[in-house]
Amino acid sequence: MAGAAAAATAASTHAMRDASAAAAPPVYVFFNPEEAAFIEAAVERLIPADENGPGALEAGVPSFIDKQLSGAWGAGERLYRSGPWHEGAPTQGYQLPFTPAELFRHALRGIRDDFRQRGSQPFGKLAAQEQDAYLKSLETGKLELDGVPSKVFFESLLSMTIEGFFSDPVYGGNKDMVSWRMIGFPGAYANYYHTVDQHGMQFTRAPMSLSETGRGVIHIHPDIPAGQHAPPVKKGK
Amino acid sequence: MVTQLPETDAVLLGVGLVGTILGRELTRAGLKVVGLERGEPRFTVPDFQGPAMHDELRYSIRKALMQDNTRETLTFRNTSKETALPIRRWASFLPGTGLGGAAVHWNGQTYRFQDSDFRMRSRTQERYGKNFLPDDVTIQDWDVGGAELEPYFDRFEYLLGVSGKAGNLKGQKIAGGNVFEDPRSRDYPTPPMKEPYGSALFRKAADKLGYHPFPQPSSNLSQPYTNPEGMTMNACMFCGFCERYGCEHYAKASPQTVLLPVLLKDKNFTLRTNTQVLRINLDNTGKRATGVTYVDASGREFVQPARLVIVGAFALNNVRLLLLSKIGTPYDPQTGKGTVGRNYAYQTTSAVEVFYDEKTNINPFMRSGANGTVIADFVSDNFDHGPHGFVGGAYIGEIMTNGRPIEFHPTPVGTPAWGAEWKKAVVRHYNHTAVLNVHGSSVATRQNYLDLDPTYRDAWGLPLLRMTFEFPDNDIRMSAFVTGKAMDIGRAMGGQRVDGGPRKPPYTITQYQTTHNTGGTIMGADPSTSVVNRYLQSWDVPNVFVIGASNFPQNASYNPTDTVGALAYWAADAIVRQYLKQPGPLVHP
């Protein structure tokens, strides 16, 4: 009885937590409200909800981008940042002085000013078709957004949207592994030895996130040392 | 303040694949060896364990195991008329760092180069005449042959436990193996891996077209194996997180799984990680190395004197270390004189996608780094080049490594890059697409080379390496021809649609192609056109040996690691059997 009661309580707590999570607006630490409104509307156009399942907004991609930009990646982790700065050829890759955080800040400011200048209502209030047309103009046009070529910003936004949609949920996007369920990617699961030669099989196992404990069969060899101070290995032939 | 350390017999610059092999062979010969590794110490446990290792964002996209660009990168331009600019983030190729080097995050594709590769210039002239090669193509012979290297290939493959099927045992051709390979003295240490679905579809189509498909030789093992060093490995689980990742299962051959633990127990070996070598020091004659200067993780500078210096870093870093140390004459593309940095080459790759109906589950996530089925009918000089007017070739294979969705979400040509149509196409094709790779050779030319950048510097204030590279016309023609053959195979694989196309210029550093950067410290018979002799000994400073893919005078069709491993054992053998008995030049041109 006690067990059943506890289970019932746990279930209802769980349900309550789910409900409140669904209702609670995302907390942004990088984006200001105006920027967040643009990002939320834009990612939903880049990967919209449809009959196949949720889009980038519902998957939590804006939170993913917010976390990335407020952390080490946003600050220019692994980005060589010494000058001098030249535009260079397209084959030479990214050559702007901006960190990803700076790039987004400048570009979003530029977009805000662009809308103000044109006397248009903000991006988030436009019809879907108009939003798509604006995103297309960023992707292909020559607009400069407070020093950031709109193409470069669009490329960053699209690649971060795809990253957030398909990366492990521990990073804040791909909520409940929705994208993985949609395409049939099993995630961090680690062992297909017994299925790789079952050609064409339908793999139906639920996906696994990094946040779950290992469910795959992981073989740790007891005779192989982990480091310098481990015991000697067995001599073979 | 610089700390002078006591002299050691030999110092290793880099403790990756080459450093670990040389360390083992030299300590075995009784030498005291110091290994300097610029990156972190890392081991299968705890550093490569799942599920944390199965993180596409961290390892594939943010490139956690790769060289940190903020400390050290290189600059790039397509031609010497342009200003080279720093590669601010890796994309086209991914130099690794850390103990075990790039052999931690490699895929495990383990092919032997062929004798025709080692004699590429002379064979081309013999078979097609003196005027077949354009003037600007500077391919040359390696001054070592396939038969000479066979025992060293054999030794390296038995160290790794390579899974494969011989196609030529002592001259006897064996159907189902690579019938184009040079004779091997014995079969692979372990049988081929299981064949995934897409590979089986490829094999059937290639068979039907009269080609000779065989299982790709793989250092992801098909079964447990104990190597001659006493190291035991496990069977690969096909987890789909191989290249760009460390292997949690002890199933991918890497220094950590095949040799390093043995070396680390040797009293004659000292490992120092987080040590950045600034230069090799020379005496006042400039003809003898006295040791190296390095900086530790805290920024303290040390001089490590050594009687023998082994440069075994990543190919690009081998070149840079020689240039920074002023060993040898830098190559000048204007005059064609000088050798260090000469004959930088790459790999000419392309891909073909076969889109199937929704009932065909390819299951791309059930893969490993080096599983798959390939043909070598268009590799190297395995076919008549006479009518085609190019040299070199490519293998074609269904060798998919993963289904990780940030990078792998194939859509047919013409699909928009985002929006509703894109999403529908991704969902439709994700599990129903097989991808063929065309992995091709790269000739050396007069225009493509490496030198030091005049402007940009690393975190220690030293000039970055500068790369000048464009795909040579020869390789563009090769890619067009072999990719056409791959399209034909793709069409015979029973899909609904086949997309793809050959490699086209310009070369861009913005798109991943391969990390098979070669040349710059090439081997050869003539000191005016090579940096090291046939034993990989510097022509200029005989107590310096430089070992790696930087020794390749040009790049062949196959992946380079097997040949790098064979060269490492070949050089180690020469050092132990010849050099140590009588230190000095091993070749007198």
JSON list of N, CA, C and O in Angstrom, two decimals, chain B residues 47-70:
[
{"chain": "B", "resi": 47, "resn": "ASP", "atom": "N", "xyz": [39.13, 8.83, -19.75]},
{"chain": "B", "resi": 47, "resn": "ASP", "atom": "CA", "xyz": [38.90, 9.96, -20.67]},
{"chain": "B", "resi": 47, "resn": "ASP", "atom": "C", "xyz": [37.98, 9.67, -21.86]},
{"chain": "B", "resi": 47, "resn": "ASP", "atom": "O", "xyz": [37.41, 10.60, -22.42]},
{"chain": "B", "resi": 48, "resn": "PHE", "atom": "N", "xyz": [37.90, 8.41, -22.27]},
{"chain": "B", "resi": 48, "resn": "PHE", "atom": "CA", "xyz": [37.12, 8.14, -23.50]},
{"chain": "B", "resi": 48, "resn": "PHE", "atom": "C", "xyz": [35.83, 7.38, -23.21]},
{"chain": "B", "resi": 48, "resn": "PHE", "atom": "O", "xyz": [35.26, 6.76, -24.11]},
{"chain": "B", "resi": 49, "resn": "GLN", "atom": "N", "xyz": [35.36, 7.39, -21.99]},
{"chain": "B", "resi": 49, "resn": "GLN", "atom": "CA", "xyz": [34.22, 6.52, -21.65]},
{"chain": "B", "resi": 49, "resn": "GLN", "atom": "C", "xyz": [32.86, 7.09, -22.04]},
{"chain": "B", "resi": 49, "resn": "GLN", "atom": "O", "xyz": [32.64, 8.30, -22.05]},
{"chain": "B", "resi": 50, "resn": "GLY", "atom": "N", "xyz": [31.94, 6.15, -22.34]},
{"chain": "B", "resi": 50, "resn": "GLY", "atom": "CA", "xyz": [30.56, 6.52, -22.61]},
{"chain": "B", "resi": 50, "resn": "GLY", "atom": "C", "xyz": [29.79, 6.63, -21.32]},
{"chain": "B", "resi": 50, "resn": "GLY", "atom": "O", "xyz": [30.28, 6.17, -20.30]},
{"chain": "B", "resi": 51, "resn": "PRO", "atom": "N", "xyz": [28.61, 7.25, -21.34]},
{"chain": "B", "resi": 51, "resn": "PRO", "atom": "CA", "xyz": [28.03, 7.86, -22.53]},
{"chain": "B", "resi": 51, "resn": "PRO", "atom": "C", "xyz": [28.61, 9.24, -22.86]},
{"chain": "B", "resi": 51, "resn": "PRO", "atom": "O", "xyz": [28.30, 9.78, -23.92]},
{"chain": "B", "resi": 52, "resn": "ALA", "atom": "N", "xyz": [29.47, 9.78, -21.97]},
{"chain": "B", "resi": 52, "resn": "ALA", "atom": "CA", "xyz": [29.95, 11.15, -22.22]},
{"chain": "B", "resi": 52, "resn": "ALA", "atom": "C", "xyz": [30.68, 11.27, -23.56]},
{"chain": "B", "resi": 52, "resn": "ALA", "atom": "O", "xyz": [30.62, 12.31, -24.22]},
{"chain": "B", "resi": 53, "resn": "MET", "atom": "N", "xyz": [31.37, 10.20, -23.99]},
{"chain": "B", "resi": 53, "resn": "MET", "atom": "CA", "xyz": [32.12, 10.26, -25.25]},
{"chain": "B", "resi": 53, "resn": "MET", "atom": "C", "xyz": [31.18, 10.36, -26.45]},
{"chain": "B", "resi": 53, "resn": "MET", "atom": "O", "xyz": [31.56, 10.83, -27.51]},
{"chain": "B", "resi": 54, "resn": "HIS", "atom": "N", "xyz": [29.93, 9.95, -26.27]},
{"chain": "B", "resi": 54, "resn": "HIS", "atom": "CA", "xyz": [28.99, 9.92, -27.40]},
{"chain": "B", "resi": 54, "resn": "HIS", "atom": "C", "xyz": [28.24, 11.25, -27.53]},
{"chain": "B", "resi": 54, "resn": "HIS", "atom": "O", "xyz": [27.02, 11.30, -27.42]},
{"chain": "B", "resi": 55, "resn": "ASP", "atom": "N", "xyz": [29.01, 12.30, -27.69]},
{"chain": "B", "resi": 55, "resn": "ASP", "atom": "CA", "xyz": [28.47, 13.65, -27.67]},
{"chain": "B", "resi": 55, "resn": "ASP", "atom": "C", "xyz": [28.90, 14.35, -28.96]},
{"chain": "B", "resi": 55, "resn": "ASP", "atom": "O", "xyz": [30.03, 14.82, -29.08]},
{"chain": "B", "resi": 56, "resn": "GLU", "atom": "N", "xyz": [28.00, 14.36, -29.92]},
{"chain": "B", "resi": 56, "resn": "GLU", "atom": "CA", "xyz": [28.35, 14.91, -31.24]},
{"chain": "B", "resi": 56, "resn": "GLU", "atom": "C", "xyz": [28.71, 16.38, -31.17]},
{"chain": "B", "resi": 56, "resn": "GLU", "atom": "O", "xyz": [29.65, 16.83, -31.83]},
{"chain": "B", "resi": 57, "resn": "LEU", "atom": "N", "xyz": [27.98, 17.14, -30.37]},
{"chain": "B", "resi": 57, "resn": "LEU", "atom": "CA", "xyz": [28.25, 18.58, -30.32]},
{"chain": "B", "resi": 57, "resn": "LEU", "atom": "C", "xyz": [29.68, 18.82, -29.81]},
{"chain": "B", "resi": 57, "resn": "LEU", "atom": "O", "xyz": [30.44, 19.58, -30.41]},
{"chain": "B", "resi": 58, "resn": "ARG", "atom": "N", "xyz": [30.02, 18.17, -28.72]},
{"chain": "B", "resi": 58, "resn": "ARG", "atom": "CA", "xyz": [31.32, 18.43, -28.09]},
{"chain": "B", "resi": 58, "resn": "ARG", "atom": "C", "xyz": [32.49, 17.94, -28.95]},
{"chain": "B", "resi": 58, "resn": "ARG", "atom": "O", "xyz": [33.48, 18.64, -29.12]},
{"chain": "B", "resi": 59, "resn": "TYR", "atom": "N", "xyz": [32.37, 16.74, -29.50]},
{"chain": "B", "resi": 59, "resn": "TYR", "atom": "CA", "xyz": [33.54, 16.16, -30.17]},
{"chain": "B", "resi": 59, "resn": "TYR", "atom": "C", "xyz": [33.56, 16.42, -31.68]},
{"chain": "B", "resi": 59, "resn": "TYR", "atom": "O", "xyz": [34.61, 16.73, -32.24]},
{"chain": "B", "resi": 60, "resn": "SER", "atom": "N", "xyz": [32.41, 16.27, -32.35]},
{"chain": "B", "resi": 60, "resn": "SER", "atom": "CA", "xyz": [32.43, 16.48, -33.81]},
{"chain": "B", "resi": 60, "resn": "SER", "atom": "C", "xyz": [32.35, 17.95, -34.17]},
{"chain": "B", "resi": 60, "resn": "SER", "atom": "O", "xyz": [33.04, 18.41, -35.06]},
{"chain": "B", "resi": 61, "resn": "ILE", "atom": "N", "xyz": [31.47, 18.68, -33.49]},
{"chain": "B", "resi": 61, "resn": "ILE", "atom": "CA", "xyz": [31.19, 20.05, -33.92]},
{"chain": "B", "resi": 61, "resn": "ILE", "atom": "C", "xyz": [32.14, 21.04, -33.24]},
{"chain": "B", "resi": 61, "resn": "ILE", "atom": "O", "xyz": [32.75, 21.88, -33.90]},
{"chain": "B", "resi": 62, "resn": "ARG", "atom": "N", "xyz": [32.29, 20.92, -31.93]},
{"chain": "B", "resi": 62, "resn": "ARG", "atom": "CA", "xyz": [33.22, 21.82, -31.21]},
{"chain": "B", "resi": 62, "resn": "ARG", "atom": "C", "xyz": [34.65, 21.29, -31.18]},
{"chain": "B", "resi": 62, "resn": "ARG", "atom": "O", "xyz": [35.54, 21.94, -30.69]},
{"chain": "B", "resi": 63, "resn": "LYS", "atom": "N", "xyz": [34.83, 20.06, -31.66]},
{"chain": "B", "resi": 63, "resn": "LYS", "atom": "CA", "xyz": [36.17, 19.50, -31.93]},
{"chain": "B", "resi": 63, "resn": "LYS", "atom": "C", "xyz": [37.07, 19.46, -30.69]},
{"chain": "B", "resi": 63, "resn": "LYS", "atom": "O", "xyz": [38.20, 19.92, -30.70]},
{"chain": "B", "resi": 64, "resn": "ALA", "atom": "N", "xyz": [36.53, 18.85, -29.64]},
{"chain": "B", "resi": 64, "resn": "ALA", "atom": "CA", "xyz": [37.20, 18.85, -28.34]},
{"chain": "B", "resi": 64, "resn": "ALA", "atom": "C", "xyz": [38.57, 18.19, -28.35]},
{"chain": "B", "resi": 64, "resn": "ALA", "atom": "O", "xyz": [39.43, 18.55, -27.53]},
{"chain": "B", "resi": 65, "resn": "LEU", "atom": "N", "xyz": [38.80, 17.23, -29.25]},
{"chain": "B", "resi": 65, "resn": "LEU", "atom": "CA", "xyz": [40.10, 16.54, -29.23]},
{"chain": "B", "resi": 65, "resn": "LEU", "atom": "C", "xyz": [41.13, 17.20, -30.15]},
{"chain": "B", "resi": 65, "resn": "LEU", "atom": "O", "xyz": [42.24, 16.71, -30.28]},
{"chain": "B", "resi": 66, "resn": "MET", "atom": "N", "xyz": [40.75, 18.30, -30.78]},
{"chain": "B", "resi": 66, "resn": "MET", "atom": "CA", "xyz": [41.64, 18.88, -31.79]},
{"chain": "B", "resi": 66, "resn": "MET", "atom": "C", "xyz": [42.49, 20.02, -31.22]},
{"chain": "B", "resi": 66, "resn": "MET", "atom": "O", "xyz": [42.19, 20.60, -30.20]},
{"chain": "B", "resi": 67, "resn": "GLN", "atom": "N", "xyz": [43.53, 20.30, -31.99]},
{"chain": "B", "resi": 67, "resn": "GLN", "atom": "CA", "xyz": [44.44, 21.40, -31.66]},
{"chain": "B", "resi": 67, "resn": "GLN", "atom": "C", "xyz": [43.64, 22.69, -31.45]},
{"chain": "B", "resi": 67, "resn": "GLN", "atom": "O", "xyz": [42.78, 23.02, -32.25]},
{"chain": "B", "resi": 68, "resn": "ASP", "atom": "N", "xyz": [43.95, 23.40, -30.37]},
{"chain": "B", "resi": 68, "resn": "ASP", "atom": "CA", "xyz": [43.23, 24.63, -30.01]},
{"chain": "B", "resi": 68, "resn": "ASP", "atom": "C", "xyz": [43.73, 25.79, -30.88]},
{"chain": "B", "resi": 68, "resn": "ASP", "atom": "O", "xyz": [44.86, 26.24, -30.73]},
{"chain": "B", "resi": 69, "resn": "ASN", "atom": "N", "xyz": [42.85, 26.28, -31.77]},
{"chain": "B", "resi": 69, "resn": "ASN", "atom": "CA", "xyz": [43.27, 27.35, -32.69]},
{"chain": "B", "resi": 69, "resn": "ASN", "atom": "C", "xyz": [43.76, 28.60, -31.98]},
{"chain": "B", "resi": 69, "resn": "ASN", "atom": "O", "xyz": [44.55, 29.35, -32.55]},
{"chain": "B", "resi": 70, "resn": "THR", "atom": "N", "xyz": [43.26, 28.86, -30.76]},
{"chain": "B", "resi": 70, "resn": "THR", "atom": "CA", "xyz": [43.68, 30.08, -30.08]},
{"chain": "B", "resi": 70, "resn": "THR", "atom": "C", "xyz": [45.16, 30.03, -29.74]},
{"chain": "B", "resi": 70, "resn": "THR", "atom": "O", "xyz": [45.79, 31.07, -29.56]}
]
